[in-house]
mmCIF file of C-alpha atoms in Angstrom:
data_model
loop_
_atom_site.group_PDB
_atom_site.id
_atom_site.type_symbol
_atom_site.label_atom_id
_atom_site.label_comp_id
_atom_site.label_asym_id
_atom_site.label_seq_id
_atom_site.Cartn_x
_atom_site.Cartn_y
_atom_site.Cartn_z
ATOM 1 C CA MET A 296 173.781 -5.697 226.068
ATOM 2 C CA THR A 297 170.712 -6.559 229.025
ATOM 3 C CA LEU A 298 170.196 -9.997 230.159
ATOM 4 C CA PRO A 299 168.304 -11.458 232.852
ATOM 5 C CA PRO A 300 169.540 -12.969 235.720
ATOM 6 C CA ALA A 301 171.500 -16.311 235.443
ATOM 7 C CA GLU A 302 170.403 -19.336 236.067
ATOM 8 C CA PRO A 303 172.143 -21.217 238.786
ATOM 9 C CA THR A 304 175.140 -23.583 237.187
ATOM 10 C CA ASN A 305 173.523 -27.211 236.801
ATOM 11 C CA PHE A 306 175.959 -29.369 235.040
ATOM 12 C CA ASN A 307 172.664 -32.231 234.496
ATOM 13 C CA SER A 308 171.069 -29.912 232.347
ATOM 14 C CA LYS A 309 171.303 -29.546 228.511
ATOM 15 C CA TYR A 310 173.547 -26.727 228.265
ATOM 16 C CA VAL A 311 174.670 -23.773 231.653
ATOM 17 C CA ILE A 312 175.022 -20.030 231.365
ATOM 18 C CA LYS A 313 177.011 -18.045 233.530
ATOM 19 C CA TYR A 314 177.925 -14.382 232.854
ATOM 20 C CA SER A 315 179.975 -11.414 233.841
ATOM 21 C CA PRO A 316 181.175 -7.827 232.300
ATOM 22 C CA SER A 317 184.791 -8.126 231.231
ATOM 23 C CA ALA A 318 187.730 -6.154 232.296
ATOM 24 C CA SER A 319 187.183 -3.674 228.790
ATOM 25 C CA GLY A 320 183.385 -3.187 229.819
ATOM 26 C CA THR A 321 181.468 -5.731 227.545
ATOM 27 C CA LEU A 322 179.563 -8.416 228.929
ATOM 28 C CA GLU A 323 180.766 -11.849 228.749
ATOM 29 C CA MET A 324 178.149 -15.008 228.502
ATOM 30 C CA ARG A 325 179.398 -18.657 228.913
ATOM 31 C CA ILE A 326 176.946 -21.544 227.540
ATOM 32 C CA VAL A 327 178.074 -24.537 228.094
ATOM 33 C CA LEU A 328 176.212 -27.246 225.628
ATOM 34 C CA ALA A 329 175.701 -31.036 226.156
ATOM 35 C CA VAL A 330 176.252 -32.454 222.650
ATOM 36 C CA GLY A 331 175.495 -36.288 221.895
ATOM 37 C CA PHE A 332 177.163 -38.765 219.350
ATOM 38 C CA ASP A 333 175.988 -41.565 217.567
ATOM 39 C CA ASP A 334 179.891 -42.624 216.651
ATOM 40 C CA ILE A 335 183.057 -41.480 216.637
ATOM 41 C CA GLY A 336 183.335 -40.109 213.352
ATOM 42 C CA ALA A 337 180.938 -37.636 214.178
ATOM 43 C CA LEU A 338 183.169 -37.243 217.278
ATOM 44 C CA ASP A 339 186.002 -36.597 215.782
ATOM 45 C CA SER A 340 184.480 -34.353 213.065
ATOM 46 C CA LEU A 341 183.792 -32.038 215.548
ATOM 47 C CA TRP A 342 187.243 -32.137 217.323
ATOM 48 C CA ASP A 343 188.775 -31.781 214.080
ATOM 49 C CA LEU A 344 186.520 -28.179 213.707
ATOM 50 C CA TYR A 345 188.209 -27.125 217.252
ATOM 51 C CA GLN A 346 191.621 -28.447 216.255
ATOM 52 C CA ARG A 347 192.031 -26.104 213.263
ATOM 53 C CA GLY A 348 190.548 -23.181 214.998
ATOM 54 C CA LYS A 349 187.053 -23.627 212.692
ATOM 55 C CA LEU A 350 184.305 -24.544 215.748
ATOM 56 C CA SER A 351 183.945 -21.104 216.734
ATOM 57 C CA MET A 352 183.228 -19.434 213.336
ATOM 58 C CA THR A 353 180.805 -22.468 212.184
ATOM 59 C CA PHE A 354 178.855 -21.580 215.540
ATOM 60 C CA GLN A 355 179.056 -17.883 214.686
ATOM 61 C CA ASP A 356 177.913 -18.652 211.074
ATOM 62 C CA VAL A 357 174.471 -21.125 212.588
ATOM 63 C CA ILE A 358 174.134 -18.743 215.490
ATOM 64 C CA VAL A 359 174.233 -15.088 214.959
ATOM 65 C CA ASN A 360 172.040 -13.317 212.644
ATOM 66 C CA SER A 361 170.171 -10.086 212.521
ATOM 67 C CA THR A 362 167.709 -11.282 214.012
ATOM 68 C CA VAL A 363 169.593 -12.864 216.997
ATOM 69 C CA LEU A 364 171.126 -9.016 217.213
ATOM 70 C CA LYS A 365 167.786 -7.060 217.084
ATOM 71 C CA LYS A 366 166.094 -9.586 219.963
ATOM 72 C CA LEU A 367 168.983 -8.954 222.145
ATOM 73 C CA LYS A 368 169.330 -5.541 221.541
ATOM 74 C CA THR A 369 172.729 -5.249 220.384
ATOM 75 C CA THR A 370 175.085 -4.879 217.560
ATOM 76 C CA LYS A 371 177.704 -7.578 217.690
ATOM 77 C CA ILE A 372 178.396 -10.946 219.423
ATOM 78 C CA VAL A 373 181.399 -12.686 219.008
ATOM 79 C CA LEU A 374 181.425 -16.911 219.513
ATOM 80 C CA ARG A 375 184.278 -18.109 221.104
ATOM 81 C CA SER A 376 184.633 -21.950 221.958
ATOM 82 C CA LYS A 377 186.256 -24.257 223.605
ATOM 83 C CA ILE A 378 186.209 -28.340 224.366
ATOM 84 C CA LEU A 379 188.137 -30.030 226.831
ATOM 85 C CA GLU A 380 190.739 -32.482 226.027
ATOM 86 C CA SER A 381 189.986 -34.449 228.628
ATOM 87 C CA GLU A 382 185.779 -34.397 227.726
ATOM 88 C CA TYR A 383 186.878 -35.892 224.113
ATOM 89 C CA ASN A 384 188.612 -38.263 225.525
ATOM 90 C CA ASN A 385 186.292 -40.021 227.674
ATOM 91 C CA CYS A 386 183.773 -39.676 225.078
ATOM 92 C CA THR A 387 186.027 -41.428 223.113
ATOM 93 C CA ASN A 388 186.319 -44.659 225.594
ATOM 94 C CA GLU A 389 182.579 -44.401 226.065
ATOM 95 C CA LEU A 390 182.152 -44.724 222.447
ATOM 96 C CA LEU A 391 184.021 -47.335 221.768
ATOM 97 C CA SER A 392 183.070 -49.363 224.527
ATOM 98 C CA ARG A 393 179.452 -49.754 223.102
ATOM 99 C CA LYS A 394 178.262 -51.737 220.606
ATOM 100 C CA MET A 395 176.120 -49.258 218.244
ATOM 101 C CA LYS A 396 173.053 -51.316 216.709
ATOM 102 C CA ARG A 397 171.224 -50.346 214.194
ATOM 103 C CA LEU A 398 167.788 -48.555 215.341
ATOM 104 C CA GLU A 399 164.130 -48.821 214.072
ATOM 105 C CA ILE A 400 163.229 -45.209 212.630
ATOM 106 C CA LYS A 401 160.268 -45.935 213.527
ATOM 107 C CA THR A 402 161.077 -45.520 217.144
ATOM 108 C CA ARG A 403 163.052 -42.147 217.148
ATOM 109 C CA GLU A 404 160.401 -40.275 216.427
ATOM 110 C CA VAL A 405 162.155 -36.987 215.491
ATOM 111 C CA ASP A 406 164.208 -39.229 212.848
ATOM 112 C CA LYS A 407 161.128 -40.523 211.322
ATOM 113 C CA LYS A 408 159.874 -36.709 211.113
ATOM 114 C CA MET A 409 163.005 -36.298 209.135
ATOM 115 C CA VAL A 410 162.983 -39.094 206.471
ATOM 116 C CA LEU A 411 159.230 -37.563 206.038
ATOM 117 C CA ARG A 412 160.039 -34.123 205.796
ATOM 118 C CA LEU A 413 162.597 -35.348 202.850
ATOM 119 C CA ALA A 414 160.397 -37.553 201.127
ATOM 120 C CA GLU A 415 158.265 -34.497 200.760
ATOM 121 C CA GLN A 416 160.929 -32.294 199.604
ATOM 122 C CA GLN A 417 162.338 -35.097 197.228
ATOM 123 C CA ARG A 418 159.207 -34.682 195.100
ATOM 124 C CA CYS A 419 159.495 -31.280 194.358
ATOM 125 C CA PHE A 420 163.168 -31.632 193.393
ATOM 126 C CA THR A 421 162.070 -34.794 191.007
ATOM 127 C CA ASP A 422 159.898 -32.194 189.400
ATOM 128 C CA ASN A 423 162.404 -29.510 189.188
ATOM 129 C CA VAL A 424 165.227 -31.587 187.435
ATOM 130 C CA GLN A 425 162.743 -33.399 185.275
ATOM 131 C CA SER A 426 161.737 -29.991 183.979
ATOM 132 C CA LEU A 427 165.626 -28.898 183.804
ATOM 133 C CA LYS A 428 165.984 -32.198 181.635
ATOM 134 C CA ASP A 429 163.382 -31.229 179.456
ATOM 135 C CA THR A 430 165.021 -27.885 178.611
ATOM 136 C CA GLU A 431 168.519 -29.633 178.256
ATOM 137 C CA GLU A 432 166.717 -32.149 175.437
ATOM 138 C CA ASN A 433 165.736 -29.147 173.796
ATOM 139 C CA ILE A 434 168.623 -27.231 173.658
ATOM 140 C CA GLU A 435 170.484 -30.000 172.822
ATOM 141 C CA LEU A 436 168.035 -30.290 169.873
ATOM 142 C CA SER A 437 169.133 -26.479 168.798
ATOM 143 C CA LEU A 438 173.087 -26.849 169.419
ATOM 144 C CA GLY A 439 173.643 -25.420 165.816
ATOM 145 C CA GLU A 440 171.370 -22.983 166.095
ATOM 146 C CA PHE A 441 173.222 -22.143 169.592
ATOM 147 C CA ALA A 442 176.651 -22.480 167.608
ATOM 148 C CA LEU A 443 175.436 -19.804 164.905
ATOM 149 C CA THR A 444 174.022 -17.528 166.980
ATOM 150 C CA MET A 445 176.855 -17.492 169.717
ATOM 151 C CA LYS A 446 179.133 -16.780 166.562
ATOM 152 C CA GLN A 447 177.444 -13.761 165.589
ATOM 153 C CA ILE A 448 177.522 -12.651 168.747
ATOM 154 C CA LEU A 449 181.134 -12.914 169.953
ATOM 155 C CA PRO A 450 183.700 -10.263 169.132
ATOM 156 C CA GLN A 451 186.060 -10.735 166.042
ATOM 157 C CA GLY A 452 189.246 -12.929 167.160
ATOM 158 C CA VAL A 453 187.724 -15.045 169.813
ATOM 159 C CA LEU A 454 189.039 -18.306 169.405
ATOM 160 C CA GLU A 455 188.094 -20.061 172.936
ATOM 161 C CA LEU A 456 185.885 -19.486 176.012
ATOM 162 C CA LYS A 457 187.632 -20.130 179.238
ATOM 163 C CA THR A 458 185.166 -19.903 181.457
ATOM 164 C CA ILE A 459 181.060 -19.574 181.965
ATOM 165 C CA ARG A 460 181.893 -16.017 183.065
ATOM 166 C CA GLU A 461 183.291 -14.791 180.060
ATOM 167 C CA PHE A 462 180.817 -16.685 178.089
ATOM 168 C CA GLU A 463 177.782 -14.204 180.278
ATOM 169 C CA THR A 464 180.223 -11.173 179.687
ATOM 170 C CA ASN A 465 179.872 -11.555 176.100
ATOM 171 C CA TYR A 466 176.433 -12.015 175.944
ATOM 172 C CA LYS A 467 175.743 -9.123 177.931
ATOM 173 C CA MET A 468 177.488 -6.939 176.008
ATOM 174 C CA ALA A 469 176.202 -8.012 172.563
ATOM 175 C CA LYS A 470 172.158 -8.213 173.898
ATOM 176 C CA GLY A 471 170.697 -5.688 171.982
ATOM 177 C CA THR A 472 172.916 -4.789 169.585
ATOM 178 C CA SER A 473 172.451 -4.597 166.132
ATOM 179 C CA ARG A 474 175.264 -7.716 165.653
ATOM 180 C CA VAL A 475 172.316 -10.612 166.926
ATOM 181 C CA LYS A 476 168.648 -10.056 166.689
ATOM 182 C CA ASN A 477 167.141 -13.577 167.574
ATOM 183 C CA THR A 478 168.585 -14.676 171.119
ATOM 184 C CA LYS A 479 165.882 -16.969 172.220
ATOM 185 C CA ILE A 480 168.260 -20.141 171.994
ATOM 186 C CA ILE A 481 171.171 -17.887 174.480
ATOM 187 C CA ASP A 482 168.290 -16.624 176.691
ATOM 188 C CA GLN A 483 166.819 -20.328 176.777
ATOM 189 C CA PHE A 484 171.106 -21.301 177.766
ATOM 190 C CA THR A 485 171.222 -18.832 180.514
ATOM 191 C CA ASP A 486 168.523 -19.260 181.469
ATOM 192 C CA MET A 487 169.087 -22.978 182.432
ATOM 193 C CA LEU A 488 172.591 -21.776 183.936
ATOM 194 C CA GLY A 489 170.691 -19.915 186.477
ATOM 195 C CA LYS A 490 168.278 -22.752 187.452
ATOM 196 C CA LEU A 491 170.989 -25.161 187.676
ATOM 197 C CA ARG A 492 172.839 -22.818 189.839
ATOM 198 C CA THR A 493 170.095 -22.565 192.128
ATOM 199 C CA THR A 494 169.013 -26.145 192.337
ATOM 200 C CA PHE A 495 172.410 -27.230 193.501
ATOM 201 C CA THR A 496 171.956 -25.065 196.451
ATOM 202 C CA GLU A 497 168.611 -26.136 196.948
ATOM 203 C CA ALA A 498 170.394 -29.713 197.034
ATOM 204 C CA PHE A 499 172.344 -28.789 199.362
ATOM 205 C CA THR A 500 169.570 -26.720 201.842
ATOM 206 C CA GLN A 501 166.654 -28.002 201.368
ATOM 207 C CA LEU A 502 167.931 -31.969 200.645
ATOM 208 C CA TYR A 503 171.336 -32.322 202.410
ATOM 209 C CA VAL A 504 171.238 -30.208 205.583
ATOM 210 C CA PRO A 505 168.034 -32.012 206.746
ATOM 211 C CA LEU A 506 169.637 -35.541 205.792
ATOM 212 C CA LEU A 507 172.381 -34.797 208.097
ATOM 213 C CA GLN A 508 170.182 -34.773 210.885
ATOM 214 C CA VAL A 509 168.963 -37.903 210.474
ATOM 215 C CA HIS A 510 171.250 -39.879 213.439
ATOM 216 C CA SER A 511 173.558 -42.510 211.723
ATOM 217 C CA ILE A 512 172.486 -44.849 214.135
ATOM 218 C CA CYS A 513 169.238 -45.274 212.289
ATOM 219 C CA GLU A 514 170.883 -45.792 208.555
ATOM 220 C CA SER A 515 172.622 -48.834 207.274
ATOM 221 C CA GLU A 516 175.875 -48.668 206.138
ATOM 222 C CA LYS A 517 174.328 -48.675 202.314
ATOM 223 C CA GLN A 518 172.588 -44.900 203.709
ATOM 224 C CA LYS A 519 175.559 -43.539 205.330
ATOM 225 C CA GLN A 520 177.589 -44.083 201.984
ATOM 226 C CA ILE A 521 175.013 -42.718 199.864
ATOM 227 C CA LYS A 522 174.828 -39.294 202.323
ATOM 228 C CA ARG A 523 178.308 -38.965 201.277
ATOM 229 C CA ASP A 524 177.522 -39.528 198.072
ATOM 230 C CA ILE A 525 174.953 -37.027 197.882
ATOM 231 C CA ARG A 526 177.627 -34.459 199.676
ATOM 232 C CA ARG A 527 180.187 -35.368 196.564
ATOM 233 C CA LYS A 528 177.833 -35.202 193.907
ATOM 234 C CA ILE A 529 176.685 -31.222 195.169
ATOM 235 C CA ASN A 530 180.113 -30.420 195.047
ATOM 236 C CA ILE A 531 180.973 -31.340 191.865
ATOM 237 C CA GLY A 532 177.940 -29.322 190.408
ATOM 238 C CA GLN A 533 178.566 -26.605 192.373
ATOM 239 C CA GLU A 534 182.191 -26.733 191.304
ATOM 240 C CA LEU A 535 180.905 -27.235 187.008
ATOM 241 C CA MET A 536 178.443 -24.258 187.727
ATOM 242 C CA LYS A 537 180.977 -21.726 189.208
ATOM 243 C CA PRO A 538 181.445 -18.519 186.529
ATOM 244 C CA GLU A 539 185.040 -18.800 186.766
ATOM 245 C CA ALA A 540 185.154 -22.438 186.726
ATOM 246 C CA PRO A 541 187.660 -23.601 183.657
ATOM 247 C CA LEU A 542 185.841 -25.175 180.333
ATOM 248 C CA LYS A 543 188.771 -26.642 178.942
ATOM 249 C CA ILE A 544 188.429 -29.443 181.628
ATOM 250 C CA VAL A 545 184.394 -29.761 180.736
ATOM 251 C CA ILE A 546 183.775 -33.013 178.712
ATOM 252 C CA HIS A 547 180.908 -34.871 177.636
ATOM 253 C CA PRO A 548 181.197 -37.864 175.723
ATOM 254 C CA VAL A 549 177.904 -37.670 173.511
ATOM 255 C CA TRP A 550 177.606 -33.723 173.578
ATOM 256 C CA ALA A 551 180.955 -33.336 172.623
ATOM 257 C CA ARG A 552 181.204 -35.072 169.583
ATOM 258 C CA LYS A 553 178.158 -32.455 168.300
ATOM 259 C CA ILE A 554 180.277 -29.965 168.517
ATOM 260 C CA LEU A 555 182.674 -29.285 164.880
ATOM 261 C CA PRO A 556 186.148 -30.326 165.310
ATOM 262 C CA ARG A 557 187.450 -26.211 164.721
ATOM 263 C CA GLU A 558 184.484 -25.368 167.199
ATOM 264 C CA GLN A 559 185.460 -27.159 170.326
ATOM 265 C CA SER A 560 187.665 -24.708 171.703
ATOM 266 C CA LEU A 561 184.555 -22.187 171.486
ATOM 267 C CA PHE A 562 181.536 -24.338 172.673
ATOM 268 C CA ARG A 563 182.828 -27.724 173.800
ATOM 269 C CA GLY A 564 183.343 -26.902 177.524
ATOM 270 C CA LEU A 565 180.089 -24.362 177.800
ATOM 271 C CA VAL A 566 177.318 -26.420 176.228
ATOM 272 C CA CYS A 567 178.630 -29.748 178.092
ATOM 273 C CA VAL A 568 178.206 -28.299 181.288
ATOM 274 C CA LEU A 569 174.129 -28.797 180.835
ATOM 275 C CA PRO A 570 174.238 -32.833 180.684
ATOM 276 C CA LEU A 571 176.646 -32.721 183.466
ATOM 277 C CA ALA A 572 174.918 -31.001 186.220
ATOM 278 C CA VAL A 573 171.702 -32.442 184.911
ATOM 279 C CA GLU A 574 173.307 -35.886 185.170
ATOM 280 C CA ALA A 575 174.799 -35.051 188.881
ATOM 281 C CA LEU A 576 171.157 -34.209 189.940
ATOM 282 C CA LYS A 577 169.409 -36.725 188.190
ATOM 283 C CA ASP A 578 171.895 -38.986 190.638
ATOM 284 C CA ILE A 579 171.329 -36.947 193.298
ATOM 285 C CA ASP A 580 167.564 -37.716 193.163
ATOM 286 C CA PHE A 581 168.059 -41.552 192.274
ATOM 287 C CA MET A 582 170.290 -41.701 195.352
ATOM 288 C CA LEU A 583 168.170 -39.725 197.654
ATOM 289 C CA ASP A 584 165.244 -42.096 196.277
ATOM 290 C CA GLU A 585 167.176 -45.331 197.689
ATOM 291 C CA TYR A 586 168.352 -43.667 201.068
ATOM 292 C CA ILE A 587 164.926 -43.136 202.186
ATOM 293 C CA ASN A 588 163.332 -46.013 200.818
ATOM 294 C CA ASP A 589 165.612 -48.248 202.522
ATOM 295 C CA PHE A 590 163.917 -47.414 205.695
ATOM 296 C CA VAL A 591 160.779 -48.917 207.156
ATOM 297 C CA LEU A 592 158.732 -46.008 208.237
#
C-alpha cells in the first residue's frame, strides 16, 4: 500500500496523520482525530465503547469498506483506536464547567439542514406506514380465510407455530402442491412481513441515523427523550420481526380475540405480529413529527 508523504504533525488541525513501516513490513498509519461533544452523555458513550473494546470495531464497520480498499489499492485495513484517560478526564472537566444552554437551530446551518432532511424523509415514511396500515386492515377482515387456508397448508399433527420462520418454511414447502390452490391471503401476509422488516430497517438508516446527527445542544429535554423512544420502538419492531423470535409471547389485545380458542396456539402469535409492528411504526412516525415540529426553523 502506497501513501503520499505525511503532513507535518499539527495538533491544531482536525486530525493528524503519521505513518511508518512496522517490523513485519506492513505499513502503520496513525490518525489523531479531534472529536467534539455536546454533553457528558455523548462523551461517556464514546468512552464506554472504548472501555469495552468496541470502539475499534465501530470505526472498522463505519470507515472500512470495499470502496475504500479499492481506492487505496489494498486488500486489508485494520483499525485500532486509543483514547488517553487524561484526555477523557480533561474533556469531562471542561464539559462540567460549562453551562450548556440550548441553541436555536436556525443559528446552526448543518443541524437545520439535517432536520429539514428528516422532514422530507418522514413524508415518505408516513406514506409507507399508511400503506402498511391499509394492508393490515384488509388482512384483519380476512382472518377467517387466513386460518382456513393455513390449516390446509400445515402438515398433519402440527398444533403450534413457534416462530415466523416455522410458518414461512411450512408455507414454502406446501406452496405449489395439491394441498392448497388459493394462497392469495397467505401471499399477502408473507409480503407484508417482508415489507415490515424493510420498513424497520429504513426507520433506522433513514430516520434514526440522521436523527443522531442533530446535536443535542439544539434539542429540548423532550426531544432528547423522543430520540431515545424512537430507538426503543425500532428495537422492539426489529426484535418482533426476527424469523426466530418466539410467537408464544406475542399478543395483541384485539386481534387475539379474533382467533378461535382451539386455534390460539397455531395462529394467535403469528397474526398478532402485524398489528403490533404497524402500531410501533405509527408511534415512530408520530414521535418524529413531534420532534421536528418542536424546532423553530
